[in-house]
GROMACS .gro file of N, CA and C in nm:
model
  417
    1UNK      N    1  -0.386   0.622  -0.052
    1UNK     CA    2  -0.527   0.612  -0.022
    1UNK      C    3  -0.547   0.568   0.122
    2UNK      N    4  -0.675   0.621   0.164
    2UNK     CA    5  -0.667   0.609   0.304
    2UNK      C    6  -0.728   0.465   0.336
    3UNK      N    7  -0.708   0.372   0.420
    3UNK     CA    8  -0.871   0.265   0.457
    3UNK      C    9  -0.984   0.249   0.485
    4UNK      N   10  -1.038   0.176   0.419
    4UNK     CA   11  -1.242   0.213   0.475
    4UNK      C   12  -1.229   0.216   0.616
    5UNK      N   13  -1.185   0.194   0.694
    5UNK     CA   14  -1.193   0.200   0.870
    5UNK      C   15  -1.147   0.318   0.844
    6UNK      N   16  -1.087   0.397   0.838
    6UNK     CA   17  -1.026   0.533   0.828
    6UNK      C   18  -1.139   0.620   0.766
    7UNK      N   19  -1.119   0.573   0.682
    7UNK     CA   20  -1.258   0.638   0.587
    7UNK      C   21  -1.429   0.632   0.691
    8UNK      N   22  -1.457   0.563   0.697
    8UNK     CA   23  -1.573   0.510   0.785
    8UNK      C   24  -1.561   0.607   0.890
    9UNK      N   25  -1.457   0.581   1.006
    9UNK     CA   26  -1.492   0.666   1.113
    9UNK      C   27  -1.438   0.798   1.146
   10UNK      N   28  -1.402   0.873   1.007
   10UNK     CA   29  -1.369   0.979   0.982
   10UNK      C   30  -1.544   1.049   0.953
   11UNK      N   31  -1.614   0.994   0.874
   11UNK     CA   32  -1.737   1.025   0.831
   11UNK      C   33  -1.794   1.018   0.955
   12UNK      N   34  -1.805   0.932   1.068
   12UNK     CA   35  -1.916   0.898   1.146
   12UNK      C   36  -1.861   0.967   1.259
   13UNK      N   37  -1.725   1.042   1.243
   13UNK     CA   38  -1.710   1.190   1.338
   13UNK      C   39  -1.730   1.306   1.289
   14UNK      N   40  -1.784   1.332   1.200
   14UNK     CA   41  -1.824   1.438   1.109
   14UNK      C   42  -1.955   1.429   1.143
   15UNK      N   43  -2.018   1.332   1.131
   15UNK     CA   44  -2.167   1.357   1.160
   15UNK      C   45  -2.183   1.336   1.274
   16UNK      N   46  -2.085   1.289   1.415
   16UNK     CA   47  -2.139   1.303   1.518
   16UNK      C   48  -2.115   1.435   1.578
   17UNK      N   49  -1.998   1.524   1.511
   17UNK     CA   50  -1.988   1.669   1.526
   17UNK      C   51  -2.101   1.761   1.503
   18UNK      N   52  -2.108   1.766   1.354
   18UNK     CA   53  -2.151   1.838   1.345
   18UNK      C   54  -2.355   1.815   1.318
   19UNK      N   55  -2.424   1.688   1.365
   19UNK     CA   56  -2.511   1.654   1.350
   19UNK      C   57  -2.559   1.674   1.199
   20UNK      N   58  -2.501   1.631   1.109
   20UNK     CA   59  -2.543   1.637   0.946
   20UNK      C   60  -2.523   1.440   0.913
   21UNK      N   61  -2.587   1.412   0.836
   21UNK     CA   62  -2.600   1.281   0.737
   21UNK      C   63  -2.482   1.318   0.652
   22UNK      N   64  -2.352   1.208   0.611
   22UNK     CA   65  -2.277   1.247   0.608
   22UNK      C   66  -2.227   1.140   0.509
   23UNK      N   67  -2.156   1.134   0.369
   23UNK     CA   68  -2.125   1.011   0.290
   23UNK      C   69  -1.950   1.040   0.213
   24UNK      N   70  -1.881   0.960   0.197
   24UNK     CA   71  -1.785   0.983   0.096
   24UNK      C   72  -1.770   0.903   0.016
   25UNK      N   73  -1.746   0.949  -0.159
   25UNK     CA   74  -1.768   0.887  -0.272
   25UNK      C   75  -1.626   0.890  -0.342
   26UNK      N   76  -1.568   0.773  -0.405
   26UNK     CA   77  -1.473   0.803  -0.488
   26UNK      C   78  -1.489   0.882  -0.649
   27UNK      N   79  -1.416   0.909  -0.691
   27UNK     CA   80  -1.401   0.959  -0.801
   27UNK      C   81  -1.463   0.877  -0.900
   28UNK      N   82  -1.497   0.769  -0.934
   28UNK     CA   83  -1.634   0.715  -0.989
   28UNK      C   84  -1.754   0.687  -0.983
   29UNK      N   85  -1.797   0.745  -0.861
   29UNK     CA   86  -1.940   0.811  -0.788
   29UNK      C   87  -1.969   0.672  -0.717
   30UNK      N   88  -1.865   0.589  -0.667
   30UNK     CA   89  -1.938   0.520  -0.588
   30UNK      C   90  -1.884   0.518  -0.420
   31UNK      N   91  -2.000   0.511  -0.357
   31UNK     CA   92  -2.000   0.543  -0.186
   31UNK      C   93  -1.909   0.459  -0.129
   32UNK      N   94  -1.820   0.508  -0.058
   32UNK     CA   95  -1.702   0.429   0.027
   32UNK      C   96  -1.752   0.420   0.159
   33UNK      N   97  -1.817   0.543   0.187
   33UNK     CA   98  -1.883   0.554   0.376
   33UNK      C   99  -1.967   0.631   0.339
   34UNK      N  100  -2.064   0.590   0.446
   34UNK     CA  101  -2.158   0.684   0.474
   34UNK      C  102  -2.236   0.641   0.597
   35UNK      N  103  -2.325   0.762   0.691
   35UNK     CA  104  -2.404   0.730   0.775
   35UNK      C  105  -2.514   0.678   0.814
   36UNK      N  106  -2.545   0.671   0.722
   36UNK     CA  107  -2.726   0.586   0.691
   36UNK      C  108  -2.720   0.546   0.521
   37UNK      N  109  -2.817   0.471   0.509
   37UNK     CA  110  -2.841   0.434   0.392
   37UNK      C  111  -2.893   0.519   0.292
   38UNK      N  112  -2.998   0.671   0.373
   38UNK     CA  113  -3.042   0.750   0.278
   38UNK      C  114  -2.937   0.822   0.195
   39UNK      N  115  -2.762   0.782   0.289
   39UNK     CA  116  -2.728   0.912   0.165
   39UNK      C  117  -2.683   0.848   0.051
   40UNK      N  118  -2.725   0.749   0.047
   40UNK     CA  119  -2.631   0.673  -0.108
   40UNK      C  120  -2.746   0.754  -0.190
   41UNK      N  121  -2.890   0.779  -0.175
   41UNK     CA  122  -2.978   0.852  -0.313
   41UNK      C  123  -2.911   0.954  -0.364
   42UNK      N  124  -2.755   0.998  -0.275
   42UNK     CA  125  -2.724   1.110  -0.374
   42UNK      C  126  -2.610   1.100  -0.499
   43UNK      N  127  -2.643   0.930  -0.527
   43UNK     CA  128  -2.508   0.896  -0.656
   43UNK      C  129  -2.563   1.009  -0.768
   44UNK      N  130  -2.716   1.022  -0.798
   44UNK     CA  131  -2.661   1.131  -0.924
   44UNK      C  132  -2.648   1.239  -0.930
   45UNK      N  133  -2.675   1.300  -0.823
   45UNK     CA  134  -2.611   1.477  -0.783
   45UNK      C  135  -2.462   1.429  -0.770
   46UNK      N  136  -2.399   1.315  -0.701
   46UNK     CA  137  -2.274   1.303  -0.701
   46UNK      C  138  -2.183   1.294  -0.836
   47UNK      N  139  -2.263   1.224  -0.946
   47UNK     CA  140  -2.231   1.185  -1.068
   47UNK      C  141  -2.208   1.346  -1.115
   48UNK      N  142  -2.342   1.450  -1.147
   48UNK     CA  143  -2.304   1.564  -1.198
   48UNK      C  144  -2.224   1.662  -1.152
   49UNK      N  145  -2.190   1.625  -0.996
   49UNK     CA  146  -2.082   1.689  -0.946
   49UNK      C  147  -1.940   1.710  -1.005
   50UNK      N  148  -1.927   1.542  -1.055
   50UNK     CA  149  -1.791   1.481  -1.070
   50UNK      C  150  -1.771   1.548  -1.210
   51UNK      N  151  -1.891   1.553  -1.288
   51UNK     CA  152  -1.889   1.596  -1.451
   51UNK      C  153  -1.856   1.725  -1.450
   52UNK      N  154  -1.852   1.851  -1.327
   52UNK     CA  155  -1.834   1.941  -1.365
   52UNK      C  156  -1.716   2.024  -1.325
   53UNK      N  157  -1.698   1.954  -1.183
   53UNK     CA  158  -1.581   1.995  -1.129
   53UNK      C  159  -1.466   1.892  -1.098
   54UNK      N  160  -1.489   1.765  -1.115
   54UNK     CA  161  -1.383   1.640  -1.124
   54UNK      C  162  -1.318   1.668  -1.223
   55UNK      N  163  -1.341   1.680  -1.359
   55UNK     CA  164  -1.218   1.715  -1.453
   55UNK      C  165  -1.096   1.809  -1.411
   56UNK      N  166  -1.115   1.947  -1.338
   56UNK     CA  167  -1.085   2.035  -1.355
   56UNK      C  168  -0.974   2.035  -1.173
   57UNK      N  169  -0.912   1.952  -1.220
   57UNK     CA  170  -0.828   1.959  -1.036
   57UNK      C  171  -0.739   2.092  -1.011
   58UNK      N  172  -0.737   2.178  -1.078
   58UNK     CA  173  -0.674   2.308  -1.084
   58UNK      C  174  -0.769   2.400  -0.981
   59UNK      N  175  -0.895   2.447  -1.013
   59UNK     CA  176  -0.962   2.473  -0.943
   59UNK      C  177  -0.948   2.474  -0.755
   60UNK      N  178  -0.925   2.533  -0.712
   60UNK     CA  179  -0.899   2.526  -0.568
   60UNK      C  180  -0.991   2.484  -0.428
   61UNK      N  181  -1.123   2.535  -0.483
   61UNK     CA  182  -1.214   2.468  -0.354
   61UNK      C  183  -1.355   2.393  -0.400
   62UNK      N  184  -1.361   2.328  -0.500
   62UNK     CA  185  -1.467   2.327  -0.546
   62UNK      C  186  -1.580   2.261  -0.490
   63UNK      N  187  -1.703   2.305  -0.443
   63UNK     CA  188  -1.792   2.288  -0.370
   63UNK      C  189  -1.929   2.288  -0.433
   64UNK      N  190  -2.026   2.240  -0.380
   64UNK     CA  191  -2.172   2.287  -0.452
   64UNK      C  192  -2.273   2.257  -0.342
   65UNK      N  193  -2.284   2.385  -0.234
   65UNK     CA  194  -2.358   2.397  -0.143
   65UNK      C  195  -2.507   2.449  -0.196
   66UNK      N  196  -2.602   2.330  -0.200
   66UNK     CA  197  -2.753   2.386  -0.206
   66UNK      C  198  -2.888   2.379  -0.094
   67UNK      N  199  -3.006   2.373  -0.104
   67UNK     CA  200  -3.073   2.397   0.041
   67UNK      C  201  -3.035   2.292   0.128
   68UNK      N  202  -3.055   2.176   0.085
   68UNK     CA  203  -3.040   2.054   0.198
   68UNK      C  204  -2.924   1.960   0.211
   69UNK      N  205  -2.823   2.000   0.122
   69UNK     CA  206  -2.713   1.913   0.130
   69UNK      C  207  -2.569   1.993   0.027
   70UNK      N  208  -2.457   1.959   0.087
   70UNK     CA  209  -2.355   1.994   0.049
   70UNK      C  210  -2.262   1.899  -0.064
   71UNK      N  211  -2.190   1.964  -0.158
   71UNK     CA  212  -2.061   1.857  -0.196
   71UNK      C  213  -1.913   1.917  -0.242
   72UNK      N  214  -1.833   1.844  -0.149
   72UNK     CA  215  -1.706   1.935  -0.120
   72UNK      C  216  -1.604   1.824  -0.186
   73UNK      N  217  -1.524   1.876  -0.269
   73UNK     CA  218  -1.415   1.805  -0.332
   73UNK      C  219  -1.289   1.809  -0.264
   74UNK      N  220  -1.270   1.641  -0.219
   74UNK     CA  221  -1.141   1.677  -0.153
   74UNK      C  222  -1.021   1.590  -0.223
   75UNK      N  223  -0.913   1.685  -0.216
   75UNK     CA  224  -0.754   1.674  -0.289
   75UNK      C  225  -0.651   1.598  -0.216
   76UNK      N  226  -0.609   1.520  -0.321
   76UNK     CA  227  -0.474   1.452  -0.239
   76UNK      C  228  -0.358   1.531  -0.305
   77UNK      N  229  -0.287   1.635  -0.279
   77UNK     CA  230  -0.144   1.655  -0.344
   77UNK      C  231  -0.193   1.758  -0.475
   78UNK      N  232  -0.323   1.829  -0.454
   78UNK     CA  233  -0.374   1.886  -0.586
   78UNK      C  234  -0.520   1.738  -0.671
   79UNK      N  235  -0.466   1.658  -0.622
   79UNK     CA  236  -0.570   1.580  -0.707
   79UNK      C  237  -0.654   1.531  -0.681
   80UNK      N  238  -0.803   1.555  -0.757
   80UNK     CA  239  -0.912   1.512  -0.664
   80UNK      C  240  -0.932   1.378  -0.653
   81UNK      N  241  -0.971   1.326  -0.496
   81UNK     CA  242  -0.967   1.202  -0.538
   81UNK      C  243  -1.094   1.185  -0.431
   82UNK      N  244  -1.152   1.264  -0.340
   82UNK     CA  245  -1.295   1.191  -0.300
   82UNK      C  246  -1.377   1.336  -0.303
   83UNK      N  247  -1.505   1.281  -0.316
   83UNK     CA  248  -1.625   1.339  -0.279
   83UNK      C  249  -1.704   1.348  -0.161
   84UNK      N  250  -1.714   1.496  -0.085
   84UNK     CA  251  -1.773   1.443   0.095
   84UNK      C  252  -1.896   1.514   0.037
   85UNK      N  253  -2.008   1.443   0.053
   85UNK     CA  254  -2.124   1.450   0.089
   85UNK      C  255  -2.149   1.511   0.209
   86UNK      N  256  -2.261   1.650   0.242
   86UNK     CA  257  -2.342   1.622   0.358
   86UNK      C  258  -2.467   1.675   0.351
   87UNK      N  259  -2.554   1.651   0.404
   87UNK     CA  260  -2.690   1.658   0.413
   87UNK      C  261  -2.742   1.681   0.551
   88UNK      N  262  -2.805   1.808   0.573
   88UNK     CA  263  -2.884   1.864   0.690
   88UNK      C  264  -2.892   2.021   0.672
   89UNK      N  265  -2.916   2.105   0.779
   89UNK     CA  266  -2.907   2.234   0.800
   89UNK      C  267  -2.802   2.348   0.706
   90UNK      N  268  -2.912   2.413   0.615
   90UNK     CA  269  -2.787   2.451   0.543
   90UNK      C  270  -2.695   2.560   0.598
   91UNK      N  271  -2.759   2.577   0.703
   91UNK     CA  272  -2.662   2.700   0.823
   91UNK      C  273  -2.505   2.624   0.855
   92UNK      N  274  -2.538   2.478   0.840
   92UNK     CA  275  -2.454   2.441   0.895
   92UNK      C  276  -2.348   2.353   0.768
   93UNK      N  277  -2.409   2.366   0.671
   93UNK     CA  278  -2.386   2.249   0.549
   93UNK      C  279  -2.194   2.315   0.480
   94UNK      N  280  -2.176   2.431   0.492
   94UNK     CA  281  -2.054   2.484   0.391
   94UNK      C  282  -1.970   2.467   0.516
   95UNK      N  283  -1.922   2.511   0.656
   95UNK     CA  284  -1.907   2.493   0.752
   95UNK      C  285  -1.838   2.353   0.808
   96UNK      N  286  -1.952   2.288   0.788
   96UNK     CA  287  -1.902   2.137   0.838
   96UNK      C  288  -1.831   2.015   0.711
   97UNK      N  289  -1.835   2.082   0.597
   97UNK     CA  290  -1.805   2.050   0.451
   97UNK      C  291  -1.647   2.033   0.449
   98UNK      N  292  -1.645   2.189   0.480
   98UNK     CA  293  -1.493   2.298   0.511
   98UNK      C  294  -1.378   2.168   0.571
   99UNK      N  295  -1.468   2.202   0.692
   99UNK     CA  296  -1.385   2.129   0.799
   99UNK      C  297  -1.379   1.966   0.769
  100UNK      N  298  -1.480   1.913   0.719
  100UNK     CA  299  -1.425   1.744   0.683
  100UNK      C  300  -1.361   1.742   0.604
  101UNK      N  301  -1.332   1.850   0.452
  101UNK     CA  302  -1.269   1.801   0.355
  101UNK      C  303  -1.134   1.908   0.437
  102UNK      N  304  -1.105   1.934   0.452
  102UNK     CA  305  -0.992   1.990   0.560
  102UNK      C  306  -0.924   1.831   0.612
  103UNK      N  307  -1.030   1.785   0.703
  103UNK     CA  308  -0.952   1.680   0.752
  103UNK      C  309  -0.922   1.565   0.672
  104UNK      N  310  -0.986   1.531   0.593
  104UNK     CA  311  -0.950   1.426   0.481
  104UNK      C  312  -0.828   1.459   0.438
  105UNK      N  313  -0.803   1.564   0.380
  105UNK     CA  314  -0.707   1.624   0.317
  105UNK      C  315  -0.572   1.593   0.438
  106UNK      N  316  -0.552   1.611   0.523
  106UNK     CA  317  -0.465   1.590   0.666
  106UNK      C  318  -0.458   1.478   0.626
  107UNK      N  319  -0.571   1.378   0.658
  107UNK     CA  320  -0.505   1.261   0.695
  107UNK      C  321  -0.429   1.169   0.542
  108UNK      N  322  -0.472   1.233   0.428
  108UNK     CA  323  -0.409   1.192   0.371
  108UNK      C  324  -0.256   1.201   0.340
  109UNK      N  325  -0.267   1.331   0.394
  109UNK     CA  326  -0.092   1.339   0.389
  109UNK      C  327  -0.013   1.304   0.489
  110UNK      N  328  -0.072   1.289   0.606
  110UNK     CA  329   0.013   1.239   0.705
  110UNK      C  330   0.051   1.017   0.649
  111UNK      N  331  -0.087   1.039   0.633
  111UNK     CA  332  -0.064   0.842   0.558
  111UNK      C  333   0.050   0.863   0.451
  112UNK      N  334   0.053   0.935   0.357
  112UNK     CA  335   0.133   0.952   0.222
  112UNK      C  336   0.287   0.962   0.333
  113UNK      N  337   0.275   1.038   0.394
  113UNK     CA  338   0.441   1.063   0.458
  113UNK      C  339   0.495   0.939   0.592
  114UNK      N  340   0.388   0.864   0.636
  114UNK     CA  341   0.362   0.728   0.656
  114UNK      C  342   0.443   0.664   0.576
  115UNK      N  343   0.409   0.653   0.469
  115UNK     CA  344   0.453   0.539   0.392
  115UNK      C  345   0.569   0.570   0.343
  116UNK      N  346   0.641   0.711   0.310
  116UNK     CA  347   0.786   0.749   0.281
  116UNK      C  348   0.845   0.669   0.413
  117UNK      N  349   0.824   0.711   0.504
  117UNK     CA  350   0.868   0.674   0.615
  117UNK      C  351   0.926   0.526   0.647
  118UNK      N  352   0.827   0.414   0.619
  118UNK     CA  353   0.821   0.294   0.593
  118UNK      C  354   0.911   0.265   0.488
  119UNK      N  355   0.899   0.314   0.384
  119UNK     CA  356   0.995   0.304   0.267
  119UNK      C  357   1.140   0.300   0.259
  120UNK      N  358   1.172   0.445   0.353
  120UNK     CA  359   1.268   0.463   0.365
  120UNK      C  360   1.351   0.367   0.510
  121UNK      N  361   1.285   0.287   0.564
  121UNK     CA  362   1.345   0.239   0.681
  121UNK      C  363   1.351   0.045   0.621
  122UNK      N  364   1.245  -0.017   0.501
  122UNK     CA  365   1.291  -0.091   0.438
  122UNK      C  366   1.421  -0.089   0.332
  123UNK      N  367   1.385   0.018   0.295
  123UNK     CA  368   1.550   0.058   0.194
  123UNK      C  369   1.699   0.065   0.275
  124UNK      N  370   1.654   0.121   0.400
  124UNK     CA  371   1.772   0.099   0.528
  124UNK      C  372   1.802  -0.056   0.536
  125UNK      N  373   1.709  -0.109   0.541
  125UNK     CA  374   1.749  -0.226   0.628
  125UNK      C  375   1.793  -0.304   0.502
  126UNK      N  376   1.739  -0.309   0.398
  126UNK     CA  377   1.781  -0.405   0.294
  126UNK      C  378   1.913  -0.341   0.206
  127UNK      N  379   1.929  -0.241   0.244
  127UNK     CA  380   2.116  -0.207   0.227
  127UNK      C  381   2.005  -0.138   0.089
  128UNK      N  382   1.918  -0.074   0.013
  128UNK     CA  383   1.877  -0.081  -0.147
  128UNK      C  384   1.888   0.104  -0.132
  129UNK      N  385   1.986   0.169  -0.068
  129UNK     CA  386   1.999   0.331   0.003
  129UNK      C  387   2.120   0.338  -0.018
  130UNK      N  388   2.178   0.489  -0.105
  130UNK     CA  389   2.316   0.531  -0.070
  130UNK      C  390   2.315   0.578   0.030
  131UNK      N  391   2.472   0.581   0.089
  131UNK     CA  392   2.491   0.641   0.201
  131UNK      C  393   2.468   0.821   0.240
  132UNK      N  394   2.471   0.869   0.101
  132UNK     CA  395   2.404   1.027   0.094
  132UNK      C  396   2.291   0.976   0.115
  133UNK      N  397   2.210   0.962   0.004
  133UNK     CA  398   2.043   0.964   0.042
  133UNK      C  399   2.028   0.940   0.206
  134UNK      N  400   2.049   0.870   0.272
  134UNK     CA  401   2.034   0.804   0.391
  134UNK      C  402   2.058   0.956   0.461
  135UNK      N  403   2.134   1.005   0.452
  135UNK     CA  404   2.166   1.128   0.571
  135UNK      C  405   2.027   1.233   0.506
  136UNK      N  406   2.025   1.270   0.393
  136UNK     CA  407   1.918   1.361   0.341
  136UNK      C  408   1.768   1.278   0.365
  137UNK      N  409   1.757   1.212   0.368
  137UNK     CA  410   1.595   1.143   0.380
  137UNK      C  411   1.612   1.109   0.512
  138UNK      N  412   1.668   1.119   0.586
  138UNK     CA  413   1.653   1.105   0.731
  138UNK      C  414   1.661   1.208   0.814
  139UNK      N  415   1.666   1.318   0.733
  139UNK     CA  416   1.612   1.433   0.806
  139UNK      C  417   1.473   1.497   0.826
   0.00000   0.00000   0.00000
């Protein structure tokens, strides 16, 4: 999982990009970031979001772009685990959706391979590594 500072000014470059109101929700519909206070009014479009396409993490892009606001499901590893909100121009709403849950998706895996990383250099140091593993995970 990523950090609310991570989280936070991931959102508040999304909306300074692409000029949209901009929120992300966990998988129990509650707001982790967002840009203003108006977008928390969207916990129960977020709620029926989650009821229809949160079960179903198979599904590949699941989205629900309508006139004034967007909601794009984004995956860690296949599994959904946040909701990006955005709200403005719907010229611009599937577009700028794309591209944040794009980047969410990045930074989660670069953090996830972060922490192998870390893992694997405490297991070094505390001798808790065969000497195979060590040559294969250090490539």
């Amino acid at each position: 999982m990523l950090s609310n500072q991570v989280l936070h000014r991931t959102v508040q470059s999304i909306q300074r990009i692409a000029d949209l109101g901009c929120s992300l929700w966990d998988m129990r519909g509650i707001c982790l970031a967002e840009t203003s206070e108006k977008e928390k009014s969207l916990s129960g479009e977020v709620a029926g979001f989650l009821k229809i396409c949160g079960g179903s993490p198979e599904e590949p892009g699941a989205e629900d772009v309508r006139e004034e606001r967007g909601l794009f499901l984004v995956r860690d590893d296949g599994e959904p685990v946040y909701v990006l909100a955005v709200r403005g121009e719907r010229e611009k709403l599937a577009l700028a959706g794309r591209f944040g849950t794009e980047q969410l998706e990045s930074l989660l895996t670069a953090y996830r391979e972060r922490m192998d990383k870390n893992r694997f250099m405490q297991n070094l140091l505390l001798d808790n590594i065969l000497l195979v593993d060590v040559y294969n995970q250090a490539k």
